[in-house]
Amino acid sequence: MKKILALVGTNANFSYNRLLLKFMKKHFKQMADIEIYEISKLPAFGVDVPLEEQTEVWKLKQKVKAADGVVFSTPEYDHGIPAALKSAVEWLSYHTTVLKKKPVMVVGVSYGRQASARSQVQMRQILISPDCDANLMPGNEVLIGGATHVFSKDGRLINAEMRDNLEECFTHFIEYIQIFENVDEEEVKMPIKQPRISEAYIKFPTGRLSLKEVQQIFSTIPFEIDLIDSADNFAWYSDKPNREHVRDVASLGEPVTECHPPKAVPAVMAIINSFRDGQRDVVTRPLWMNGHRSLIQYYALRDVDGHYLGTIEFTGSVEYILSLFENGAWDKGGVTKTAAKPAPATAADDGESADASTGASESEDDGAAVSATPATAEPAGIEETDADTGASESGSVDADDEAADATTGASEEE
């Protein structure tokens, strides 16, 4: 079933265009899942609107990206579209491409006999402009005039001719969406499920892997991985099942600032900029996600010469590991839990068992690894972390507790 986002093209308390979309939501429930969006939630468009006041704008962009198609329902004010609708479209086209190639349909209701013909012409011109570049369905005009006489008191469209035209046009819209899905299916979906050249191999200094093996490694390891490239664009994510952070291919290629809640952007950019400037290599963040304890670690990705290539994020539940620890899994080899001791000259002097490869003591308390002294020069928006591990003392990089991940900024509370 297709997912359709329908925008009420006015901020008026009562609108026949809202009534039309409610009728469509119920009437076409077997064909599509229609979500009605009120543009009255949005601030008036302005390039100087503070980022922290654009949370609702960001939410609307995510809805547009997730939708298979968008329906704009517009009344007609002074032979044109309402100012509130123009403002909403500005938010969807200014420094963003969420409407680009998105299938869209225009409908409208007004009181006059010409319905909303003039405003629909204007709306169509806007949607095919270079900044919007939407896939506007041609023809198929839904022009409903005489609004006070064509709707029943319970919101049904009772004019048979208009209802038949609406049904025909909406059916064509669903077919129109499917045309573009078929065109994009191989290009968009195949790389996510299977590499294009499944028999190719990558040679590493430590061995070789086929592309198919690489793909399945990323799908099998317990942590999910995301990548922001050196230009700060969301470039890739692993298709691990049951991800903590839900990703969508529609977000690929977007600037990191566009795929984050606005409140999270300063902290996110502070992390990335600290990696790019060489101030940090790791930031670690333990937190609760989806009802369980999780660990997020951000790493600066660098080439062999130390040049910054991007930021990678590892995210996963640590409940299984913690339960092993809490149930004494590390005690069964005869090792007992002890308080941290002053470090001996050698592991052998204290009689503790040390790993042959790293020398790490089995009973070593890693709590001392977190720096207790704040750094003298910290990037804005990042808490003090240990220079070696990046472990955050408070486990959060956000000023408030609306946790957002550094790759997409998807809030846990969204």
Tab-separated table of C-alpha atoms in Angstrom:
chain	number	residue	atom	x	y	z
A	1	MET	CA	0.000	0.000	0.000
A	2	LYS	CA	1.359	3.409	-0.986
A	3	LYS	CA	2.139	5.980	1.670
A	4	ILE	CA	0.810	9.412	0.742
A	5	LEU	CA	1.448	12.685	2.565
A	6	ALA	CA	-1.374	15.211	2.027
A	7	LEU	CA	-0.776	18.872	2.898
A	8	VAL	CA	-3.686	21.116	3.876
A	9	GLY	CA	-2.899	24.250	1.887
A	10	THR	CA	-4.164	26.761	4.430
A	11	ASN	CA	-3.763	27.579	8.111
A	12	ALA	CA	-7.453	28.489	8.530
A	13	ASN	CA	-9.312	26.802	11.380
A	14	PHE	CA	-11.988	25.594	8.953
A	15	SER	CA	-11.222	24.645	5.372
A	16	TYR	CA	-13.037	22.648	2.711
A	17	ASN	CA	-9.601	21.588	1.470
A	18	ARG	CA	-9.015	19.917	4.823
A	19	LEU	CA	-12.458	18.337	4.477
A	20	LEU	CA	-11.516	17.029	1.015
A	21	LEU	CA	-8.307	15.404	2.298
A	22	LYS	CA	-10.182	13.773	5.184
A	23	PHE	CA	-12.677	12.383	2.694
A	24	MET	CA	-9.833	11.090	0.497
A	25	LYS	CA	-8.129	9.453	3.496
A	26	LYS	CA	-11.286	7.467	4.271
A	27	HIS	CA	-12.508	6.919	0.715
A	28	PHE	CA	-9.167	5.598	-0.600
A	29	LYS	CA	-8.095	3.642	2.488
A	30	GLN	CA	-7.916	0.425	0.457
A	31	MET	CA	-5.572	2.043	-2.067
A	32	ALA	CA	-3.250	4.158	0.069
A	33	ASP	CA	-2.302	5.161	3.576
A	34	ILE	CA	-2.909	8.912	3.537
A	35	GLU	CA	-1.435	11.072	6.311
A	36	ILE	CA	-2.837	14.601	6.564
A	37	TYR	CA	-0.375	17.322	7.526
A	38	GLU	CA	-1.303	20.784	8.832
A	39	ILE	CA	1.019	23.497	7.533
A	40	SER	CA	-0.114	25.719	10.407
A	41	LYS	CA	2.509	23.879	12.497
A	42	LEU	CA	5.327	25.500	10.520
A	43	PRO	CA	6.968	28.838	11.289
A	44	ALA	CA	6.749	31.454	8.556
A	45	PHE	CA	9.579	30.921	6.100
A	46	GLY	CA	12.644	33.067	6.569
A	47	VAL	CA	16.330	32.469	5.955
A	48	ASP	CA	17.106	33.949	9.377
A	49	VAL	CA	14.762	31.743	11.416
A	50	PRO	CA	16.945	30.269	14.225
A	51	LEU	CA	17.803	26.612	13.802
A	52	GLU	CA	16.265	25.690	17.143
A	53	GLU	CA	12.899	26.971	15.869
A	54	GLN	CA	12.941	24.709	12.800
A	55	THR	CA	12.200	21.365	14.467
A	56	GLU	CA	8.756	21.131	12.850
A	57	VAL	CA	10.304	21.968	9.473
A	58	TRP	CA	12.732	19.063	9.895
A	59	LYS	CA	9.883	16.708	10.846
A	60	LEU	CA	7.950	17.695	7.701
A	61	LYS	CA	11.001	17.015	5.531
A	62	GLN	CA	11.320	13.530	7.010
A	63	LYS	CA	7.644	12.854	6.255
A	64	VAL	CA	8.082	13.986	2.649
A	65	LYS	CA	11.159	11.776	2.225
A	66	ALA	CA	9.334	8.750	3.628
A	67	ALA	CA	6.215	9.245	1.492
A	68	ASP	CA	5.718	7.541	-1.871
A	69	GLY	CA	3.869	10.626	-3.092
A	70	VAL	CA	2.649	14.029	-1.907
A	71	VAL	CA	-0.752	15.650	-2.456
A	72	PHE	CA	-1.121	19.440	-2.175
A	73	SER	CA	-4.678	20.667	-1.587
A	74	THR	CA	-4.979	24.378	-2.230
A	75	PRO	CA	-7.786	26.906	-1.950
A	76	GLU	CA	-7.668	30.077	-4.019
A	77	TYR	CA	-6.990	33.462	-2.431
A	78	ASP	CA	-6.933	36.459	-4.803
A	79	HIS	CA	-6.363	34.209	-7.833
A	80	GLY	CA	-3.401	32.523	-6.148
A	81	ILE	CA	-2.272	30.117	-3.453
A	82	PRO	CA	-2.374	31.139	0.238
A	83	ALA	CA	0.733	32.715	1.715
A	84	ALA	CA	0.982	29.905	4.280
A	85	LEU	CA	1.188	27.284	1.503
A	86	LYS	CA	3.858	29.262	-0.357
A	87	SER	CA	5.819	29.461	2.893
A	88	ALA	CA	5.566	25.699	3.376
A	89	VAL	CA	6.853	25.033	-0.137
A	90	GLU	CA	9.744	27.426	0.488
A	91	TRP	CA	10.778	25.291	3.477
A	92	LEU	CA	10.630	22.197	1.256
A	93	SER	CA	12.799	23.707	-1.478
A	94	TYR	CA	15.317	25.981	0.300
A	95	HIS	CA	18.675	24.205	0.724
A	96	THR	CA	16.975	20.813	0.487
A	97	THR	CA	15.975	18.388	-2.274
A	98	VAL	CA	13.170	16.468	-0.557
A	99	LEU	CA	10.749	17.293	-3.393
A	100	LYS	CA	13.198	16.463	-6.170
A	101	LYS	CA	11.661	13.737	-8.398
A	102	LYS	CA	8.980	13.122	-5.758
A	103	PRO	CA	5.617	12.241	-7.365
A	104	VAL	CA	3.155	15.032	-6.514
A	105	MET	CA	-0.504	15.730	-7.213
A	106	VAL	CA	-2.494	18.960	-6.878
A	107	VAL	CA	-6.147	19.124	-5.829
A	108	GLY	CA	-8.267	22.012	-4.659
A	109	VAL	CA	-11.615	23.258	-3.395
A	110	SER	CA	-13.074	26.758	-3.441
A	111	TYR	CA	-16.413	28.492	-3.198
A	112	GLY	CA	-16.582	29.821	-6.761
A	113	ARG	CA	-17.632	28.095	-9.966
A	114	GLN	CA	-14.082	28.107	-11.356
A	115	ALA	CA	-12.986	26.197	-8.298
A	116	SER	CA	-9.278	26.736	-7.529
A	117	ALA	CA	-8.187	26.692	-11.186
A	118	ARG	CA	-5.907	29.737	-10.988
A	119	SER	CA	-4.235	28.741	-7.730
A	120	GLN	CA	-3.663	25.214	-9.061
A	121	VAL	CA	-1.934	26.608	-12.146
A	122	GLN	CA	0.314	28.647	-9.858
A	123	MET	CA	0.961	25.634	-7.625
A	124	ARG	CA	1.933	23.505	-10.607
A	125	GLN	CA	4.360	26.171	-11.839
A	126	ILE	CA	6.010	26.261	-8.412
A	127	LEU	CA	6.328	22.474	-8.141
A	128	ILE	CA	8.109	22.125	-11.503
A	129	SER	CA	10.470	25.037	-10.811
A	130	PRO	CA	14.194	24.162	-10.593
A	131	ASP	CA	14.284	24.468	-6.807
A	132	CYS	CA	11.408	22.009	-6.312
A	133	ASP	CA	11.890	19.796	-9.398
A	134	ALA	CA	9.028	17.493	-8.377
A	135	ASN	CA	7.531	14.817	-10.623
A	136	LEU	CA	4.198	16.555	-11.103
A	137	MET	CA	1.445	14.360	-12.483
A	138	PRO	CA	0.237	16.079	-15.683
A	139	GLY	CA	-3.434	16.661	-16.414
A	140	ASN	CA	-5.806	14.934	-13.995
A	141	GLU	CA	-7.225	18.157	-12.575
A	142	VAL	CA	-9.326	17.900	-9.426
A	143	LEU	CA	-11.316	21.140	-9.471
A	144	ILE	CA	-14.085	21.219	-6.893
A	145	GLY	CA	-16.135	24.433	-6.870
A	146	GLY	CA	-19.269	25.447	-5.007
A	147	ALA	CA	-17.832	23.963	-1.835
A	148	THR	CA	-20.861	24.712	0.329
A	149	HIS	CA	-23.125	22.536	-1.870
A	150	VAL	CA	-20.950	19.525	-2.760
A	151	PHE	CA	-20.089	18.260	0.719
A	152	SER	CA	-22.517	16.697	3.181
A	153	LYS	CA	-22.605	17.689	6.829
A	154	ASP	CA	-20.542	14.616	7.735
A	155	GLY	CA	-17.794	15.526	5.240
A	156	ARG	CA	-18.649	13.286	2.273
A	157	LEU	CA	-18.208	14.507	-1.292
A	158	ILE	CA	-21.780	14.036	-2.517
A	159	ASN	CA	-21.449	15.454	-6.027
A	160	ALA	CA	-21.243	12.277	-8.117
A	161	GLU	CA	-19.451	13.841	-11.088
A	162	MET	CA	-16.783	15.411	-8.916
A	163	ARG	CA	-16.376	12.220	-6.910
A	164	ASP	CA	-15.935	10.130	-10.068
A	165	ASN	CA	-13.302	12.559	-11.347
A	166	LEU	CA	-11.478	12.439	-8.007
A	167	GLU	CA	-11.451	8.632	-8.037
A	168	GLU	CA	-10.102	8.534	-11.584
A	169	CYS	CA	-7.381	11.107	-10.877
A	170	PHE	CA	-6.246	9.497	-7.638
A	171	THR	CA	-6.101	6.066	-9.295
A	172	HIS	CA	-3.903	7.594	-11.996
A	173	PHE	CA	-1.704	9.097	-9.280
A	174	ILE	CA	-1.087	5.700	-7.677
A	175	GLU	CA	-0.202	4.315	-11.116
A	176	TYR	CA	2.049	7.342	-11.698
A	177	ILE	CA	3.958	6.589	-8.492
A	178	GLN	CA	4.459	2.983	-9.550
A	179	ILE	CA	6.013	4.054	-12.841
A	180	PHE	CA	8.826	5.872	-11.030
A	181	GLU	CA	9.254	3.068	-8.514
A	182	ASN	CA	9.853	0.600	-11.340
A	183	VAL	CA	12.415	2.906	-12.911
A	184	ASP	CA	14.329	3.373	-9.646
A	185	GLU	CA	14.003	-0.148	-8.251
A	186	GLU	CA	17.238	-1.570	-9.682
A	187	GLU	CA	19.249	1.586	-9.053
A	188	VAL	CA	18.119	2.184	-5.471
A	189	LYS	CA	17.186	-1.180	-3.978
A	190	MET	CA	19.684	-3.610	-5.484
A	191	PRO	CA	22.842	-2.043	-3.996
A	192	ILE	CA	21.290	-2.271	-0.534
A	193	LYS	CA	20.438	-5.980	-0.771
A	194	GLN	CA	23.294	-7.307	-2.871
A	195	PRO	CA	26.469	-5.920	-4.480
A	196	ARG	CA	26.187	-5.380	-8.219
A	197	ILE	CA	29.309	-7.457	-8.980
A	198	SER	CA	28.893	-10.383	-6.620
A	199	GLU	CA	31.918	-12.321	-7.917
A	200	ALA	CA	34.454	-9.504	-7.530
A	201	TYR	CA	37.100	-9.687	-4.794
A	202	ILE	CA	38.842	-7.095	-2.665
A	203	LYS	CA	42.451	-7.874	-1.767
A	204	PHE	CA	43.601	-6.773	1.681
A	205	PRO	CA	47.065	-7.112	3.244
A	206	THR	CA	45.547	-9.830	5.454
A	207	GLY	CA	43.584	-11.753	2.852
A	208	ARG	CA	40.802	-11.323	0.321
A	209	LEU	CA	37.010	-11.082	0.502
A	210	SER	CA	34.350	-11.235	-2.163
A	211	LEU	CA	31.870	-8.363	-2.349
A	212	LYS	CA	29.169	-10.800	-1.297
A	213	GLU	CA	31.160	-11.722	1.791
A	214	VAL	CA	31.753	-8.071	2.636
A	215	GLN	CA	28.040	-7.366	2.343
A	216	GLN	CA	27.102	-10.256	4.615
A	217	ILE	CA	29.774	-9.372	7.167
A	218	PHE	CA	28.198	-5.951	7.589
A	219	SER	CA	24.754	-7.563	7.873
A	220	THR	CA	25.900	-10.126	10.454
A	221	ILE	CA	28.068	-8.271	12.959
A	222	PRO	CA	26.063	-7.233	16.036
A	223	PHE	CA	26.786	-3.519	15.644
A	224	GLU	CA	25.301	-1.365	12.874
A	225	ILE	CA	27.566	1.017	10.996
A	226	ASP	CA	26.917	4.393	9.342
A	227	LEU	CA	29.221	6.691	7.388
A	228	ILE	CA	29.340	10.450	6.925
A	229	ASP	CA	31.839	11.259	4.166
A	230	SER	CA	34.513	13.953	4.169
A	231	ALA	CA	32.059	16.443	2.618
A	232	ASP	CA	29.652	15.907	5.561
A	233	ASN	CA	27.093	13.976	3.525
A	234	PHE	CA	25.310	10.812	4.721
A	235	ALA	CA	27.034	8.311	2.430
A	236	TRP	CA	26.319	4.720	3.531
A	237	TYR	CA	24.783	2.478	6.191
A	238	SER	CA	24.922	-1.251	6.855
A	239	ASP	CA	21.710	-3.175	6.270
A	240	LYS	CA	21.840	-5.017	9.592
A	241	PRO	CA	18.378	-6.352	10.544
A	242	ASN	CA	16.517	-4.711	13.446
A	243	ARG	CA	18.647	-1.592	13.490
A	244	GLU	CA	18.632	0.697	16.525
A	245	HIS	CA	18.537	3.685	14.151
A	246	VAL	CA	16.172	3.264	11.222
A	247	ARG	CA	17.738	4.465	7.972
A	248	ASP	CA	16.253	5.127	4.552
A	249	VAL	CA	17.980	5.238	1.164
A	250	ALA	CA	16.142	8.519	0.558
A	251	SER	CA	18.554	10.148	3.037
A	252	LEU	CA	21.688	9.027	1.206
A	253	GLY	CA	23.657	11.944	-0.171
A	254	GLU	CA	21.996	14.481	2.102
A	255	PRO	CA	24.090	16.958	4.111
A	256	VAL	CA	24.449	15.860	7.717
A	257	THR	CA	22.707	19.077	8.779
A	258	GLU	CA	19.595	18.108	6.796
A	259	CYS	CA	19.164	14.626	8.254
A	260	HIS	CA	19.311	15.745	11.890
A	261	PRO	CA	16.810	17.364	14.240
A	262	PRO	CA	17.865	21.037	14.337
A	263	LYS	CA	18.610	20.913	18.080
A	264	ALA	CA	21.151	18.143	17.501
A	265	VAL	CA	23.042	19.856	14.678
A	266	PRO	CA	25.482	21.945	16.829
A	267	ALA	CA	26.626	18.893	18.841
A	268	VAL	CA	26.843	16.727	15.731
A	269	MET	CA	28.952	19.242	13.845
A	270	ALA	CA	31.163	19.759	16.904
A	271	ILE	CA	32.007	16.041	16.893
A	272	ILE	CA	32.664	15.950	13.146
A	273	ASN	CA	34.729	19.146	13.186
A	274	SER	CA	36.828	17.843	16.090
A	275	PHE	CA	37.587	14.763	13.972
A	276	ARG	CA	38.365	16.823	10.890
A	277	ASP	CA	40.661	19.164	12.855
A	278	GLY	CA	42.524	16.239	14.388
A	279	GLN	CA	41.516	17.142	17.961
A	280	ARG	CA	39.826	13.785	18.523
A	281	ASP	CA	39.647	10.340	17.027
A	282	VAL	CA	36.908	8.718	19.133
A	283	VAL	CA	33.775	9.744	20.994
A	284	THR	CA	31.952	7.082	23.026
A	285	ARG	CA	28.400	7.367	24.229
A	286	PRO	CA	26.537	4.846	26.409
A	287	LEU	CA	22.793	5.445	26.602
A	288	TRP	CA	19.356	3.846	26.705
A	289	MET	CA	17.760	3.226	23.307
A	290	ASN	CA	14.489	1.483	22.529
A	291	GLY	CA	14.213	0.222	26.095
A	292	HIS	CA	17.689	-1.292	26.451
A	293	ARG	CA	21.267	-0.252	27.103
A	294	SER	CA	23.200	0.598	23.983
A	295	LEU	CA	26.619	1.873	23.058
A	296	ILE	CA	27.371	4.384	20.310
A	297	GLN	CA	30.955	5.021	19.262
A	298	TYR	CA	32.047	7.606	16.707
A	299	TYR	CA	35.403	7.233	14.984
A	300	ALA	CA	37.356	9.536	12.719
A	301	LEU	CA	38.007	7.650	9.471
A	302	ARG	CA	41.469	8.471	8.132
A	303	ASP	CA	43.690	7.144	5.356
A	304	VAL	CA	47.202	5.785	5.927
A	305	ASP	CA	48.562	9.343	5.744
A	306	GLY	CA	46.135	10.592	8.393
A	307	HIS	CA	43.883	12.549	6.023
A	308	TYR	CA	40.264	12.786	7.180
A	309	LEU	CA	37.901	10.607	5.107
A	310	GLY	CA	34.752	10.886	7.187
A	311	THR	CA	33.025	9.844	10.412
A	312	ILE	CA	31.880	6.294	11.107
A	313	GLU	CA	29.369	5.357	13.776
A	314	PHE	CA	28.984	2.001	15.511
A	315	THR	CA	25.706	1.424	17.365
A	316	GLY	CA	24.345	-1.645	19.104
A	317	SER	CA	22.717	-3.114	22.181
A	318	VAL	CA	25.113	-4.223	24.933
A	319	GLU	CA	22.502	-5.997	27.066
A	320	TYR	CA	23.928	-9.448	26.237
A	321	ILE	CA	27.467	-8.448	27.190
A	322	LEU	CA	26.323	-6.745	30.381
A	323	SER	CA	24.209	-9.737	31.391
A	324	LEU	CA	27.249	-12.000	31.001
A	325	PHE	CA	29.223	-9.706	33.265
A	326	GLU	CA	26.419	-9.347	35.815
A	327	ASN	CA	26.003	-13.145	35.942
A	328	GLY	CA	29.684	-13.625	36.683
A	329	ALA	CA	30.815	-14.962	33.293
A	330	TRP	CA	34.333	-13.657	33.913
A	331	ASP	CA	34.483	-15.285	37.356
A	332	LYS	CA	34.168	-18.895	36.179
A	333	GLY	CA	37.835	-19.301	35.321
A	334	GLY	CA	38.821	-18.963	38.975
A	335	VAL	CA	39.228	-15.190	38.728
A	336	THR	CA	37.331	-13.254	41.394
A	337	LYS	CA	36.093	-9.687	41.314
A	338	THR	CA	38.505	-7.406	43.159
A	339	ALA	CA	38.787	-3.709	43.674
A	340	ALA	CA	41.240	-1.854	41.487
A	341	LYS	CA	44.814	-1.965	42.805
A	342	PRO	CA	47.755	0.310	42.218
A	343	ALA	CA	49.387	-0.800	38.971
A	344	PRO	CA	52.333	-3.135	39.730
A	345	ALA	CA	55.596	-2.887	37.869
A	346	THR	CA	54.637	-5.964	35.884
A	347	ALA	CA	51.590	-8.165	35.753
A	348	ALA	CA	53.683	-11.096	36.984
A	349	ASP	CA	54.743	-9.188	40.158
A	350	ASP	CA	51.121	-9.042	41.297
A	351	GLY	CA	50.294	-12.573	40.270
A	352	GLU	CA	47.476	-11.450	37.986
A	353	SER	CA	46.785	-13.126	34.686
A	354	ALA	CA	47.712	-10.896	31.767
A	355	ASP	CA	46.740	-11.375	28.168
A	356	ALA	CA	49.739	-12.619	26.203
A	357	SER	CA	49.092	-10.281	23.298
A	358	THR	CA	48.228	-7.019	25.047
A	359	GLY	CA	49.221	-7.461	28.665
A	360	ALA	CA	45.735	-6.388	29.754
A	361	SER	CA	45.022	-7.636	33.271
A	362	GLU	CA	41.937	-9.804	33.698
A	363	SER	CA	40.903	-7.969	36.859
A	364	GLU	CA	41.876	-4.519	35.711
A	365	ASP	CA	39.310	-1.842	36.513
A	366	ASP	CA	38.898	0.356	33.459
A	367	GLY	CA	37.160	3.104	35.410
A	368	ALA	CA	40.449	4.951	35.719
A	369	ALA	CA	40.569	5.322	31.938
A	370	VAL	CA	38.138	8.241	32.002
A	371	SER	CA	39.870	11.558	32.428
A	372	ALA	CA	38.761	13.456	35.536
A	373	THR	CA	40.269	16.748	34.405
A	374	PRO	CA	38.525	18.773	31.694
A	375	ALA	CA	40.599	19.607	28.663
A	376	THR	CA	41.662	23.212	28.368
A	377	ALA	CA	40.261	23.666	24.861
A	378	GLU	CA	37.174	21.652	24.011
A	379	PRO	CA	35.151	22.037	20.797
A	380	ALA	CA	31.801	23.661	21.532
A	381	GLY	CA	29.030	21.185	22.157
A	382	ILE	CA	31.232	18.192	23.081
A	383	GLU	CA	31.667	16.955	26.635
A	384	GLU	CA	35.020	15.983	28.124
A	385	THR	CA	36.147	12.571	26.956
A	386	ASP	CA	39.208	10.476	27.600
A	387	ALA	CA	41.969	11.170	25.097
A	388	ASP	CA	42.468	7.505	24.278
A	389	THR	CA	38.943	6.085	24.348
A	390	GLY	CA	36.706	9.116	24.001
A	391	ALA	CA	34.527	7.790	26.821
A	392	SER	CA	32.146	10.528	27.896
A	393	GLU	CA	31.949	11.142	31.629
A	394	SER	CA	28.215	11.712	31.518
A	395	GLY	CA	27.449	9.534	28.512
A	396	SER	CA	25.794	12.248	26.454
A	397	VAL	CA	26.876	14.747	23.837
A	398	ASP	CA	23.664	16.749	23.747
A	399	ALA	CA	22.848	19.726	25.897
A	400	ASP	CA	19.426	18.306	26.583
A	401	ASP	CA	18.554	14.629	26.906
A	402	GLU	CA	16.809	14.356	23.551
A	403	ALA	CA	19.449	11.991	22.291
A	404	ALA	CA	20.280	12.162	18.606
A	405	ASP	CA	22.870	10.072	16.838
A	406	ALA	CA	25.732	11.788	15.093
A	407	THR	CA	25.063	10.279	11.691
A	408	THR	CA	21.404	11.011	11.112
A	409	GLY	CA	20.392	12.663	14.355
A	410	ALA	CA	17.335	10.484	14.651
A	411	SER	CA	16.020	11.313	18.084
A	412	GLU	CA	15.110	8.494	20.426
A	413	GLU	CA	11.976	10.376	21.304
A	414	GLU	CA	10.920	10.963	17.698
